[in-house]
Short mmCIF file of C-alpha atoms in Angstrom, two decimals:
data_model
loop_
_atom_site.label_atom_id
_atom_site.label_comp_id
_atom_site.label_asym_id
_atom_site.label_seq_id
_atom_site.Cartn_x
_atom_site.Cartn_y
_atom_site.Cartn_z
CA UNK A 1 -17.47 45.74 -38.63
CA UNK A 2 -15.04 48.39 -37.43
CA UNK A 3 -15.18 46.99 -33.90
CA UNK A 4 -14.66 43.43 -35.19
CA UNK A 5 -11.66 44.53 -37.24
CA UNK A 6 -10.20 46.21 -34.14
CA UNK A 7 -10.58 43.03 -32.07
CA UNK A 8 -8.99 40.94 -34.84
CA UNK A 9 -6.07 43.37 -35.12
CA UNK A 10 -5.58 43.30 -31.32
CA UNK A 11 -5.65 39.48 -31.29
CA UNK A 12 -3.17 39.28 -34.19
CA UNK A 13 -0.69 41.60 -32.51
CA UNK A 14 -0.75 39.56 -29.30
CA UNK A 15 -0.37 36.35 -31.27
CA UNK A 16 2.73 37.68 -33.03
CA UNK A 17 4.15 38.86 -29.69
CA UNK A 18 3.63 35.38 -28.20
CA UNK A 19 5.31 33.86 -31.25
CA UNK A 20 8.38 36.06 -30.78
CA UNK A 21 8.53 35.24 -27.06
CA UNK A 22 8.41 31.53 -27.84
CA UNK A 23 11.14 31.96 -30.41
CA UNK A 24 13.48 33.73 -27.97
CA UNK A 25 12.71 31.20 -25.22
CA UNK A 26 13.53 28.35 -27.60
CA UNK A 27 16.71 30.10 -28.65
CA UNK A 28 17.76 30.63 -25.01
CA UNK A 29 17.21 26.95 -24.22
CA UNK A 30 19.05 25.91 -27.35
CA UNK A 31 22.20 27.78 -26.35
CA UNK A 32 22.19 26.22 -22.86
CA UNK A 33 21.01 22.62 -23.43
CA UNK A 34 21.15 20.51 -26.53
CA UNK A 35 20.10 16.95 -27.14
CA UNK A 36 22.74 14.24 -27.09
CA UNK A 37 23.89 13.53 -30.65
CA UNK A 38 24.84 10.16 -32.08
CA UNK A 39 28.38 11.43 -32.66
CA UNK A 40 28.75 12.50 -29.03
CA UNK A 41 27.48 9.12 -27.81
CA UNK A 42 29.97 7.39 -30.08
CA UNK A 43 32.89 9.60 -28.93
CA UNK A 44 32.10 8.87 -25.27
CA UNK A 45 31.93 5.12 -25.95
CA UNK A 46 34.84 4.50 -28.35
CA UNK A 47 38.52 5.38 -28.28
CA UNK A 48 41.24 5.70 -25.71
CA UNK A 49 40.48 6.93 -22.20
CA UNK A 50 41.75 10.48 -22.76
CA UNK A 51 39.56 11.00 -25.83
CA UNK A 52 36.50 9.48 -24.14
CA UNK A 53 36.95 11.63 -21.03
CA UNK A 54 37.34 14.75 -23.19
CA UNK A 55 34.14 13.91 -25.09
CA UNK A 56 32.34 13.24 -21.80
CA UNK A 57 33.40 16.63 -20.40
CA UNK A 58 32.20 18.41 -23.55
CA UNK A 59 28.83 16.67 -23.35
CA UNK A 60 28.51 17.60 -19.65
CA UNK A 61 28.64 21.33 -20.43
CA UNK A 62 25.10 21.19 -21.86
CA UNK A 63 23.83 17.82 -20.70
CA UNK A 64 20.13 16.96 -20.99
CA UNK A 65 17.98 14.06 -19.77
CA UNK A 66 19.10 11.84 -22.67
CA UNK A 67 22.75 12.49 -21.76
CA UNK A 68 22.08 11.49 -18.15
CA UNK A 69 20.23 8.33 -19.27
CA UNK A 70 23.07 7.39 -21.63
CA UNK A 71 25.75 7.92 -18.97
CA UNK A 72 23.77 5.82 -16.52
CA UNK A 73 23.51 3.07 -19.13
CA UNK A 74 27.28 3.22 -19.66
CA UNK A 75 27.82 2.97 -15.92
CA UNK A 76 25.48 -0.05 -15.80
CA UNK A 77 27.32 -1.77 -18.71
CA UNK A 78 24.10 -1.59 -20.74
CA UNK A 79 25.62 -0.05 -23.91
CA UNK A 80 26.60 -2.05 -27.00
CA UNK A 81 28.41 -1.12 -30.20
CA UNK A 82 27.04 -2.30 -33.55
CA UNK A 83 29.39 -1.11 -36.29
CA UNK A 84 29.50 2.68 -35.92
CA UNK A 85 26.22 2.82 -33.96
CA UNK A 86 25.86 2.97 -30.21
CA UNK A 87 22.80 1.24 -28.72
CA UNK A 88 21.42 1.16 -25.19
CA UNK A 89 20.25 -2.40 -24.42
CA UNK A 90 17.95 -3.10 -21.47
CA UNK A 91 15.79 -6.20 -21.02
CA UNK A 92 16.78 -7.38 -24.49
CA UNK A 93 15.45 -4.22 -26.19
CA UNK A 94 17.62 -1.70 -28.00
CA UNK A 95 17.26 2.09 -27.92
CA UNK A 96 18.99 4.87 -29.81
CA UNK A 97 20.59 7.14 -27.15
CA UNK A 98 20.18 10.31 -29.21
CA UNK A 99 16.55 9.90 -30.33
CA UNK A 100 15.14 7.57 -27.70
CA UNK A 101 13.49 5.39 -30.37
CA UNK A 102 13.55 1.62 -30.23
CA UNK A 103 16.05 -0.02 -32.59
CA UNK A 104 16.92 -3.67 -33.29
CA UNK A 105 19.98 -5.14 -31.58
CA UNK A 106 22.25 -6.92 -34.11
CA UNK A 107 23.56 -10.33 -33.08
CA UNK A 108 27.18 -9.22 -33.45
CA UNK A 109 26.83 -6.20 -31.18
CA UNK A 110 29.76 -5.85 -28.76
CA UNK A 111 29.74 -4.56 -25.20
CA UNK A 112 31.31 -1.16 -24.57
CA UNK A 113 34.15 -1.74 -22.08
CA UNK A 114 34.92 0.74 -19.29
CA UNK A 115 38.18 0.71 -17.38
CA UNK A 116 38.47 1.94 -13.78
CA UNK A 117 39.32 5.47 -14.84
CA UNK A 118 36.30 5.69 -17.11
CA UNK A 119 34.00 4.30 -14.44
CA UNK A 120 35.26 6.93 -12.01
CA UNK A 121 34.62 9.68 -14.57
CA UNK A 122 31.13 8.36 -15.26
CA UNK A 123 30.30 8.21 -11.55
CA UNK A 124 31.58 11.75 -11.09
CA UNK A 125 29.58 13.01 -14.09
CA UNK A 126 26.39 11.34 -12.83
CA UNK A 127 26.95 12.87 -9.40
CA UNK A 128 27.28 16.31 -11.02
CA UNK A 129 23.96 15.81 -12.82
CA UNK A 130 22.32 14.74 -9.55
CA UNK A 131 23.05 18.19 -8.14
CA UNK A 132 19.83 19.30 -9.83
CA UNK A 133 17.64 16.64 -8.20
CA UNK A 134 14.58 17.80 -6.26
CA UNK A 135 15.48 15.38 -3.46
CA UNK A 136 17.85 17.00 -0.95
CA UNK A 137 19.21 13.60 0.10
CA UNK A 138 20.30 12.86 -3.48
CA UNK A 139 21.93 16.29 -3.80
CA UNK A 140 23.85 15.84 -0.53
CA UNK A 141 25.06 12.39 -1.63
CA UNK A 142 26.17 13.86 -4.98
CA UNK A 143 28.11 16.63 -3.19
CA UNK A 144 29.90 14.08 -1.00
CA UNK A 145 30.93 12.10 -4.09
CA UNK A 146 32.17 15.20 -5.89
CA UNK A 147 34.30 16.39 -2.97
CA UNK A 148 37.23 14.28 -4.15
CA UNK A 149 36.36 14.11 -7.87
CA UNK A 150 35.57 17.73 -8.78
CA UNK A 151 37.63 19.25 -11.59
CA UNK A 152 37.40 22.27 -13.85
CA UNK A 153 35.52 20.36 -16.56
CA UNK A 154 32.51 20.03 -14.23
CA UNK A 155 32.68 23.63 -13.06
CA UNK A 156 29.88 24.94 -15.35
CA UNK A 157 27.41 22.41 -13.90
CA UNK A 158 28.61 23.06 -10.36
CA UNK A 159 28.30 26.82 -10.86
CA UNK A 160 24.77 26.42 -12.23
CA UNK A 161 23.77 24.14 -9.34
CA UNK A 162 25.39 26.54 -6.84
CA UNK A 163 23.37 29.47 -8.19
CA UNK A 164 20.11 27.49 -8.10
CA UNK A 165 20.54 25.75 -4.72
CA UNK A 166 17.82 26.98 -2.28
CA UNK A 167 19.10 25.25 0.89
CA UNK A 168 21.79 27.42 2.60
CA UNK A 169 23.55 24.45 4.25
CA UNK A 170 23.71 22.45 1.02
CA UNK A 171 24.82 25.58 -0.80
CA UNK A 172 27.72 26.01 1.64
CA UNK A 173 28.84 22.40 1.01
CA UNK A 174 28.48 22.91 -2.73
CA UNK A 175 30.61 26.05 -2.42
CA UNK A 176 33.45 23.93 -1.05
CA UNK A 177 33.08 21.53 -3.99
CA UNK A 178 33.19 24.55 -6.31
CA UNK A 179 36.39 25.72 -4.59
CA UNK A 180 37.94 22.25 -5.00
CA UNK A 181 37.14 22.39 -8.72
CA UNK A 182 38.67 25.89 -9.01
CA UNK A 183 41.81 24.62 -7.28
CA UNK A 184 42.82 22.77 -10.46
CA UNK A 185 42.15 25.74 -12.72
CA UNK A 186 44.84 27.05 -15.05
CA UNK A 187 43.98 30.57 -13.88
CA UNK A 188 46.19 31.64 -10.96
CA UNK A 189 43.53 34.02 -9.56
CA UNK A 190 40.98 31.20 -9.43
CA UNK A 191 43.42 28.90 -7.65
CA UNK A 192 44.17 31.61 -5.10
CA UNK A 193 40.45 32.19 -4.57
CA UNK A 194 39.90 28.45 -4.11
CA UNK A 195 42.71 28.15 -1.56
CA UNK A 196 41.15 30.93 0.53
CA UNK A 197 37.66 29.42 0.26
CA UNK A 198 38.86 26.02 1.47
CA UNK A 199 40.11 27.44 4.79
CA UNK A 200 36.71 26.81 6.39
CA UNK A 201 36.38 23.23 5.15
CA UNK A 202 36.12 20.38 7.68
CA UNK A 203 36.13 17.58 5.08
CA UNK A 204 38.82 14.91 5.06
CA UNK A 205 38.78 14.97 1.23
CA UNK A 206 39.79 18.64 1.27
CA UNK A 207 43.10 17.75 2.92
CA UNK A 208 43.79 15.21 0.17
CA UNK A 209 42.96 17.77 -2.54
CA UNK A 210 45.17 20.43 -0.95
CA UNK A 211 48.12 18.05 -0.57
CA UNK A 212 47.79 16.93 -4.19
CA UNK A 213 47.71 20.53 -5.40
CA UNK A 214 50.71 21.51 -3.27
CA UNK A 215 52.85 18.93 -5.05
CA UNK A 216 52.26 20.58 -8.45
CA UNK A 217 51.79 24.26 -7.49
CA UNK A 218 54.62 26.58 -8.60
CA UNK A 219 53.27 30.05 -7.73
CA UNK A 220 54.67 31.15 -4.31
CA UNK A 221 51.63 33.18 -3.19
CA UNK A 222 49.22 30.40 -4.15
CA UNK A 223 51.44 27.88 -2.39
CA UNK A 224 51.45 30.00 0.77
CA UNK A 225 47.63 30.23 0.68
CA UNK A 226 47.42 26.47 0.19
CA UNK A 227 49.65 25.85 3.21
CA UNK A 228 47.53 28.19 5.35
CA UNK A 229 44.35 26.40 4.30
CA UNK A 230 45.98 23.02 4.92
CA UNK A 231 46.93 23.96 8.49
CA UNK A 232 43.39 25.16 9.21
CA UNK A 233 41.84 22.03 7.71
CA UNK A 234 44.22 19.75 9.63
CA UNK A 235 43.36 21.56 12.86
CA UNK A 236 39.62 21.11 12.24
CA UNK A 237 40.12 17.44 11.35
CA UNK A 238 42.20 16.90 14.51
CA UNK A 239 39.34 18.21 16.63
CA UNK A 240 36.97 15.95 14.76
CA UNK A 241 39.24 12.98 15.48
CA UNK A 242 39.43 13.86 19.19
CA UNK A 243 35.68 14.26 19.50
CA UNK A 244 35.18 11.06 17.50
CA UNK A 245 37.48 9.15 19.87
CA UNK A 246 35.60 10.60 22.86
CA UNK A 247 32.24 9.56 21.42
CA UNK A 248 33.57 6.10 20.54
CA UNK A 249 34.88 5.76 24.09
CA UNK A 250 31.54 6.77 25.61
CA UNK A 251 29.78 4.38 23.23
CA UNK A 252 32.10 1.51 24.21
CA UNK A 253 31.74 2.50 27.86
CA UNK A 254 27.94 2.38 27.63
CA UNK A 255 28.13 -1.15 26.21
CA UNK A 256 30.56 -2.22 28.95
CA UNK A 257 28.22 -0.64 31.50
CA UNK A 258 25.25 -2.64 30.22
CA UNK A 259 27.31 -5.82 30.25
CA UNK A 260 28.78 -5.19 33.72
CA UNK A 261 25.61 -4.01 35.48
CA UNK A 262 24.18 -7.51 35.71
CA UNK A 263 27.55 -8.84 36.83
CA UNK A 264 27.74 -6.15 39.51
CA UNK A 265 24.67 -7.79 41.08
CA UNK A 266 25.50 -11.47 40.63
CA UNK A 267 29.19 -11.09 41.48
CA UNK A 268 29.39 -7.82 43.37
CA UNK A 269 26.36 -8.30 45.63
CA UNK A 270 26.02 -12.09 45.72
CA UNK A 271 29.66 -13.19 45.48
CA UNK A 272 29.00 -15.57 42.56
CA UNK A 273 31.71 -15.71 39.89
CA UNK A 274 29.29 -16.27 37.03
CA UNK A 275 31.27 -17.36 33.95
CA UNK A 276 27.95 -17.94 32.15
CA UNK A 277 27.14 -14.21 32.25
CA UNK A 278 28.19 -13.81 28.63
CA UNK A 279 25.90 -16.65 27.58
CA UNK A 280 22.98 -14.96 29.36
CA UNK A 281 23.75 -11.95 27.16
CA UNK A 282 23.76 -14.26 24.18
CA UNK A 283 20.26 -15.50 25.13
CA UNK A 284 19.03 -11.90 25.15
CA UNK A 285 20.52 -11.32 21.69
CA UNK A 286 18.92 -14.47 20.27
CA UNK A 287 15.59 -13.50 21.88
CA UNK A 288 15.85 -10.24 19.91
CA UNK A 289 16.53 -12.27 16.75
CA UNK A 290 13.44 -14.44 17.36
CA UNK A 291 11.21 -11.40 17.91
CA UNK A 292 12.59 -9.88 14.71
CA UNK A 293 11.63 -13.05 12.81
CA UNK A 294 8.11 -13.03 14.27
CA UNK A 295 7.59 -9.41 13.24
CA UNK A 296 8.93 -10.10 9.73
CA UNK A 297 6.51 -12.99 9.33
CA UNK A 298 3.36 -11.79 11.10
CA UNK A 299 3.68 -7.99 11.48
CA UNK A 300 5.80 -6.74 8.56
CA UNK A 301 4.07 -3.36 8.62
CA UNK A 302 5.18 -2.78 12.22
CA UNK A 303 8.74 -4.05 11.76
CA UNK A 304 10.28 -0.77 12.91
CA UNK A 305 8.86 -1.41 16.39
CA UNK A 306 10.21 -4.92 16.84
CA UNK A 307 13.13 -3.69 18.93
CA UNK A 308 10.83 -2.16 21.53
CA UNK A 309 9.02 -5.50 21.83
CA UNK A 310 12.39 -7.28 22.07
CA UNK A 311 13.48 -5.44 25.22
CA UNK A 312 11.05 -7.11 27.67
CA UNK A 313 11.35 -10.44 25.85
CA UNK A 314 15.16 -10.40 26.11
CA UNK A 315 14.96 -9.45 29.79
CA UNK A 316 12.47 -12.21 30.62
CA UNK A 317 14.28 -14.90 28.61
CA UNK A 318 17.60 -14.28 30.37
CA UNK A 319 15.97 -13.70 33.77
CA UNK A 320 14.09 -17.01 33.61
CA UNK A 321 17.25 -18.83 32.57
CA UNK A 322 19.13 -17.15 35.43
CA UNK A 323 16.42 -18.10 37.94
CA UNK A 324 16.53 -21.72 36.75
CA UNK A 325 20.34 -21.79 37.11
CA UNK A 326 20.18 -20.29 40.60
CA UNK A 327 17.55 -22.76 41.83
CA UNK A 328 19.21 -25.80 40.30
CA UNK A 329 22.96 -25.14 40.70
CA UNK A 330 24.07 -21.82 42.19
CA UNK A 331 22.08 -22.05 45.46
CA UNK A 332 24.19 -25.01 46.57
CA UNK A 333 27.48 -23.17 45.98
CA UNK A 334 27.14 -19.89 47.91
CA UNK A 335 30.30 -19.09 49.82
CA UNK A 336 32.44 -21.20 47.47
CA UNK A 337 33.50 -18.81 44.68
CA UNK A 338 35.95 -21.19 43.00
CA UNK A 339 33.28 -23.86 42.65
CA UNK A 340 30.79 -21.33 41.25
CA UNK A 341 33.42 -20.39 38.66
CA UNK A 342 33.88 -24.00 37.54
CA UNK A 343 30.16 -24.80 37.58
CA UNK A 344 29.11 -21.69 35.62
CA UNK A 345 31.93 -22.25 33.12
CA UNK A 346 30.50 -25.69 32.40
CA UNK A 347 27.01 -24.16 32.13
CA UNK A 348 28.33 -21.60 29.63
CA UNK A 349 29.62 -24.39 27.39
CA UNK A 350 26.26 -26.17 27.58
CA UNK A 351 24.35 -22.99 26.69
CA UNK A 352 26.60 -22.31 23.70
CA UNK A 353 26.09 -25.83 22.42
CA UNK A 354 22.33 -25.53 22.96
CA UNK A 355 22.25 -22.39 20.83
CA UNK A 356 24.34 -24.06 18.13
CA UNK A 357 21.90 -26.98 18.05
CA UNK A 358 18.83 -24.72 17.80
CA UNK A 359 20.02 -21.81 15.63
CA UNK A 360 23.15 -23.21 13.98
CA UNK A 361 26.81 -22.38 14.41
CA UNK A 362 26.78 -19.43 12.00
CA UNK A 363 26.04 -15.87 13.04
CA UNK A 364 22.48 -14.67 12.49
CA UNK A 365 21.49 -11.26 11.16
CA UNK A 366 19.65 -8.75 13.32
CA UNK A 367 18.61 -5.61 11.43
CA UNK A 368 18.43 -2.07 12.72
CA UNK A 369 14.99 -0.44 12.58
CA UNK A 370 14.82 2.44 10.12
CA UNK A 371 14.83 5.00 12.94
CA UNK A 372 18.21 3.64 14.08
CA UNK A 373 19.81 3.80 10.63
CA UNK A 374 22.01 6.70 9.59
CA UNK A 375 23.48 9.29 11.90
CA UNK A 376 24.05 12.94 12.76
CA UNK A 377 26.83 14.67 10.80
CA UNK A 378 28.49 16.97 13.35
CA UNK A 379 31.74 17.73 11.51
CA UNK A 380 33.15 16.74 8.15
CA UNK A 381 34.95 13.76 9.68
CA UNK A 382 32.62 13.18 12.65
CA UNK A 383 29.31 11.36 12.32
CA UNK A 384 27.33 10.10 15.32
CA UNK A 385 25.43 6.92 14.35
CA UNK A 386 21.86 6.74 15.59
CA UNK A 387 22.27 3.16 16.83
CA UNK A 388 25.16 4.18 19.09
CA UNK A 389 23.24 7.21 20.39
CA UNK A 390 20.23 5.01 21.17
CA UNK A 391 22.42 2.49 23.03
CA UNK A 392 23.97 5.28 25.13
CA UNK A 393 20.49 6.51 26.06
CA UNK A 394 19.35 2.93 26.73
CA UNK A 395 22.33 2.35 29.06
CA UNK A 396 21.45 5.49 31.02
CA UNK A 397 17.83 4.33 31.28
CA UNK A 398 18.81 0.84 32.49
CA UNK A 399 21.27 2.31 35.01
CA UNK A 400 18.60 4.65 36.41
CA UNK A 401 16.08 1.77 36.60
CA UNK A 402 18.55 -0.51 38.44
CA UNK A 403 19.56 2.27 40.87
CA UNK A 404 15.89 2.97 41.61
CA UNK A 405 15.12 -0.74 42.03
CA UNK A 406 18.02 -1.36 44.41
CA UNK A 407 17.70 1.87 46.36
CA UNK A 408 13.96 2.64 46.42
CA UNK A 409 11.95 -0.58 46.29
CA UNK A 410 11.09 -3.31 48.78
CA UNK A 411 12.92 -5.89 46.67
CA UNK A 412 16.03 -3.70 46.66
CA UNK A 413 15.80 -3.33 50.45
CA UNK A 414 15.62 -7.11 50.85
CA UNK A 415 18.53 -7.65 48.45
CA UNK A 416 20.68 -5.16 50.35
CA UNK A 417 19.64 -6.64 53.67
CA UNK A 418 20.43 -10.22 52.67
CA UNK A 419 23.72 -9.10 51.13
CA UNK A 420 24.89 -7.19 54.20
CA UNK A 421 23.71 -9.59 56.92
CA UNK A 422 21.93 -12.78 55.90
CA UNK A 423 21.23 -14.16 59.46
CA UNK A 424 19.64 -10.92 60.71
CA UNK A 425 17.57 -10.62 57.51
CA UNK A 426 16.34 -14.20 57.96
CA UNK A 427 15.49 -13.51 61.62
CA UNK A 428 13.34 -10.56 60.49
CA UNK A 429 11.26 -12.80 58.24
CA UNK A 430 12.96 -12.28 54.90
CA UNK A 431 12.86 -15.36 52.67
CA UNK A 432 16.56 -15.30 51.85
CA UNK A 433 16.41 -18.18 49.35
CA UNK A 434 13.72 -16.40 47.33
CA UNK A 435 15.62 -13.11 47.44
CA UNK A 436 18.71 -14.89 46.12
CA UNK A 437 16.68 -16.17 43.19
CA UNK A 438 15.18 -12.73 42.50
CA UNK A 439 18.58 -11.03 42.66
CA UNK A 440 20.25 -13.56 40.38
CA UNK A 441 17.33 -13.36 37.94
CA UNK A 442 17.60 -9.55 37.96
CA UNK A 443 21.32 -9.66 37.15
CA UNK A 444 20.68 -12.23 34.42
CA UNK A 445 17.83 -10.14 32.96
CA UNK A 446 20.10 -7.09 32.76
CA UNK A 447 22.59 -9.28 30.87
CA UNK A 448 19.76 -10.08 28.45
CA UNK A 449 19.17 -6.34 27.94
CA UNK A 450 22.88 -5.97 27.16
CA UNK A 451 22.55 -8.73 24.55
CA UNK A 452 19.55 -6.95 23.02
CA UNK A 453 21.61 -3.76 22.69
CA UNK A 454 24.67 -5.58 21.35
CA UNK A 455 22.58 -7.16 18.60
CA UNK A 456 22.26 -3.67 17.05
CA UNK A 457 25.99 -3.01 16.75
CA UNK A 458 27.59 -6.40 16.11
CA UNK A 459 27.13 -9.98 15.00
CA UNK A 460 24.88 -12.34 16.95
CA UNK A 461 26.36 -15.82 17.33
CA UNK A 462 27.03 -18.56 19.89
CA UNK A 463 30.34 -16.91 20.88
CA UNK A 464 28.84 -13.45 21.46
CA UNK A 465 29.40 -13.41 25.21
CA UNK A 466 33.00 -14.63 25.14
CA UNK A 467 34.28 -11.28 23.90
CA UNK A 468 32.83 -9.32 26.83
CA UNK A 469 33.08 -11.55 29.91
CA UNK A 470 36.68 -10.59 30.77
CA UNK A 471 36.04 -6.87 30.20
CA UNK A 472 32.91 -6.97 32.35
CA UNK A 473 34.79 -8.60 35.26
CA UNK A 474 37.51 -5.95 34.93
CA UNK A 475 34.89 -3.20 35.11
CA UNK A 476 33.29 -4.66 38.25
CA UNK A 477 36.61 -5.24 40.03
CA UNK A 478 38.03 -1.84 39.05
CA UNK A 479 34.89 0.01 40.11
CA UNK A 480 34.66 -1.72 43.45
CA UNK A 481 32.81 -4.97 44.02
CA UNK A 482 29.13 -4.36 44.76
CA UNK A 483 29.18 -0.64 43.85
CA UNK A 484 26.95 0.58 41.01
CA UNK A 485 28.60 4.02 41.00
CA UNK A 486 32.01 2.39 40.67
CA UNK A 487 30.74 0.27 37.80
CA UNK A 488 29.65 3.43 35.95
CA UNK A 489 32.98 5.21 36.45
CA UNK A 490 35.00 2.14 35.54
CA UNK A 491 32.98 1.34 32.40
CA UNK A 492 33.12 4.87 30.98
CA UNK A 493 36.74 5.34 32.03
CA UNK A 494 37.89 2.10 30.42
CA UNK A 495 35.90 2.81 27.28
CA UNK A 496 37.32 6.31 26.75
CA UNK A 497 40.87 5.29 27.75
CA UNK A 498 40.80 2.30 25.41
CA UNK A 499 39.66 4.37 22.40
CA UNK A 500 42.24 7.11 22.95
CA UNK A 501 45.02 4.53 23.33
CA UNK A 502 43.83 2.77 20.16
CA UNK A 503 44.37 5.95 18.17
CA UNK A 504 47.88 6.24 19.55
CA UNK A 505 49.14 2.64 19.76
CA UNK A 506 46.66 0.43 17.89
CA UNK A 507 43.95 -1.93 19.13
CA UNK A 508 46.18 -4.77 20.44
CA UNK A 509 48.65 -2.58 22.32
CA UNK A 510 45.76 -0.52 23.71
CA UNK A 511 44.21 -3.66 25.23
CA UNK A 512 47.54 -4.64 26.77
CA UNK A 513 48.13 -1.14 28.14
CA UNK A 514 44.66 -1.00 29.70
CA UNK A 515 45.19 -4.40 31.35
CA UNK A 516 48.57 -3.33 32.75
CA UNK A 517 47.08 -0.11 34.12
CA UNK A 518 44.26 -2.06 35.80
CA UNK A 519 46.74 -4.47 37.41
CA UNK A 520 48.83 -1.57 38.73
CA UNK A 521 45.71 0.17 40.06
CA UNK A 522 44.41 -2.97 41.81
CA UNK A 523 47.86 -3.50 43.37
CA UNK A 524 47.72 -0.02 44.88
CA UNK A 525 43.99 -0.06 45.71
CA UNK A 526 42.64 -3.62 46.00
CA UNK A 527 39.12 -2.49 46.90
CA UNK A 528 38.74 -0.67 43.58
CA UNK A 529 37.55 2.89 43.02
CA UNK A 530 34.97 2.50 45.80
CA UNK A 531 35.33 0.39 48.92
CA UNK A 532 33.97 -3.15 48.63
CA UNK A 533 30.80 -3.94 50.56
CA UNK A 534 28.53 -6.93 50.85
CA UNK A 535 28.75 -10.65 51.48
CA UNK A 536 32.21 -10.97 49.90
CA UNK A 537 33.65 -8.34 52.21
CA UNK A 538 32.27 -10.05 55.28
CA UNK A 539 33.64 -13.39 54.19
#
C-alpha cells in the first residue's frame, strides 16, 4: 500500500505540473494571438476609410487564421452586412467570421464596398500574413508586394517574420522591407537606422520610398543619410539598367541572327533576293503551333516537351516549302536578282493568304513550356527571362550547326564550290541543280527554326515575317554578303546598339538612327564588315 501511495503521489505531482505548463502556454498564446471578434470584423467593414484602416492595423497586430480568412473574403468581395452583423458569403452559404459557424444570409444583406485605398490596404495586409507561409515562393512574392506598401503598422508582423525566417537570402530581402517600414516611423533613431540599412538595396521601389520620405523629412542628419542612401540606390539601379539593356540587345541580336542566318545562305551565297523569307519563318511558327495543338490533344502529360518536337517539324516544314519554291520558280531566275525580288514578293503574299485561309486572320497563341516560364533575378531591377536565355542558347547552337555543315560536310563543300565557280563544279561532276535546291531548302529550314523561336517571345500571325524581313536584309548586307561571321557581328551589334539607343532616344528614333548609321557605313564600306564573296561578287 505504501508503494502504491507513493506512485499515486508521484503521478499527481506530475499531473499538476503538466496542468501549470498548459496554463502558462495558453496564457502566452493568448497575449500574442487572439481570435477575430465580431466587433473587429464590423470595424474593418464599416465606416470611413481612415477608421477602417485603423481597425485593420489593430487586428493585424495579433492576427490569427480567422483574421486572414476574413481579410481574404473582404478582398474577394465576399462579405455582406446584415444590420449590425458581418457575414462571409461563399457559394450562397453564410459564415460568421469570428466563430466560423454557418449562419443564414438575410435577403436584405448588403455588400461591403471597398474603395481603391481599402483594397490596397487589404492586399498589403494579406501579403504581410503570407510572410509566415511554409512555401518560399509565396513568402518571396509577399516580400515583393510589401516593398512599396510597408508601413509602421505592419512592423510587428514583419519583425516576427524576420526573426523566424530560416532562408538567409529571403531574410535579407525581408530586412529591406523592415527598413522601409521603419523609414516612416515617428522615432528619429529608427528613421536614421532605416536610411542606413537601405544603402545596400537594389530595388526600384526603394528609390520611390526614399524620394517620398525626403519630401517630408525635417531632421538634417536623417535627410543627409537619406540622400546618401538614394545616391547608392540610384547607382545600383543604373548598373541594373545598363546590364538590362545589354542583355536585351544580345537577346534581340540572337533573334536577328536566327532570322538572318537563312537569308545569308539564300541571298548571300545564292544571290536570290528572297522577299518570302519572312513567310518561311511564319510557316515554322505555325508548325510549332500545330505541334502544340497535337500535344495538347493527344499527349497532355508530355506538353512540356512539345517545343523540342517542334524544332525538327518547323525545320522540315519550311525546308520542304523552300525546296518546292526553288524547283518551281527560283531555279528559272538565277542571275536576275530584280526578278527574284518581284517573284518572291508575290509568293509571300500568296503564303500569307494561304495561312489566313487555313488558320484565320487572327493571331494564334503559342504557350511557353513550364521550364521556359519565369526567370533569373540577378539584381533588384534586372531579371533574365528563361525564354530569352533559351533562345540565345538556341541561336548559338544553330550557328554552330550551320558553320559545321557549311565548313565540314560534303554538302557544304558542294555548296561552296557551286557558289564560287559553278562551271568548274559542274565539270567535276557536281549536280549543281540539286545543290541549289539543297542550299535553298537549308536556308528556308533555318528560317523555320527562327519562326519556332519567335513563337516563344511574340505573337504568331500571318504578318509575323513582315516585321523582320527588312532587319534581316540589313544584317546580311552590313555583315558582308555571304559571310556567316559578318552576319553574327552585324546581328549582335545592331541588337545591342538598338537597345542602348532606345533607352536614350526612344524606339522610333533609335530605329531611324540605326538605319542612318548603316547607310553611312555602307557608303564608306560597300562590301560590309567582311569582303563579299560568292556568285554575286563574280557577277
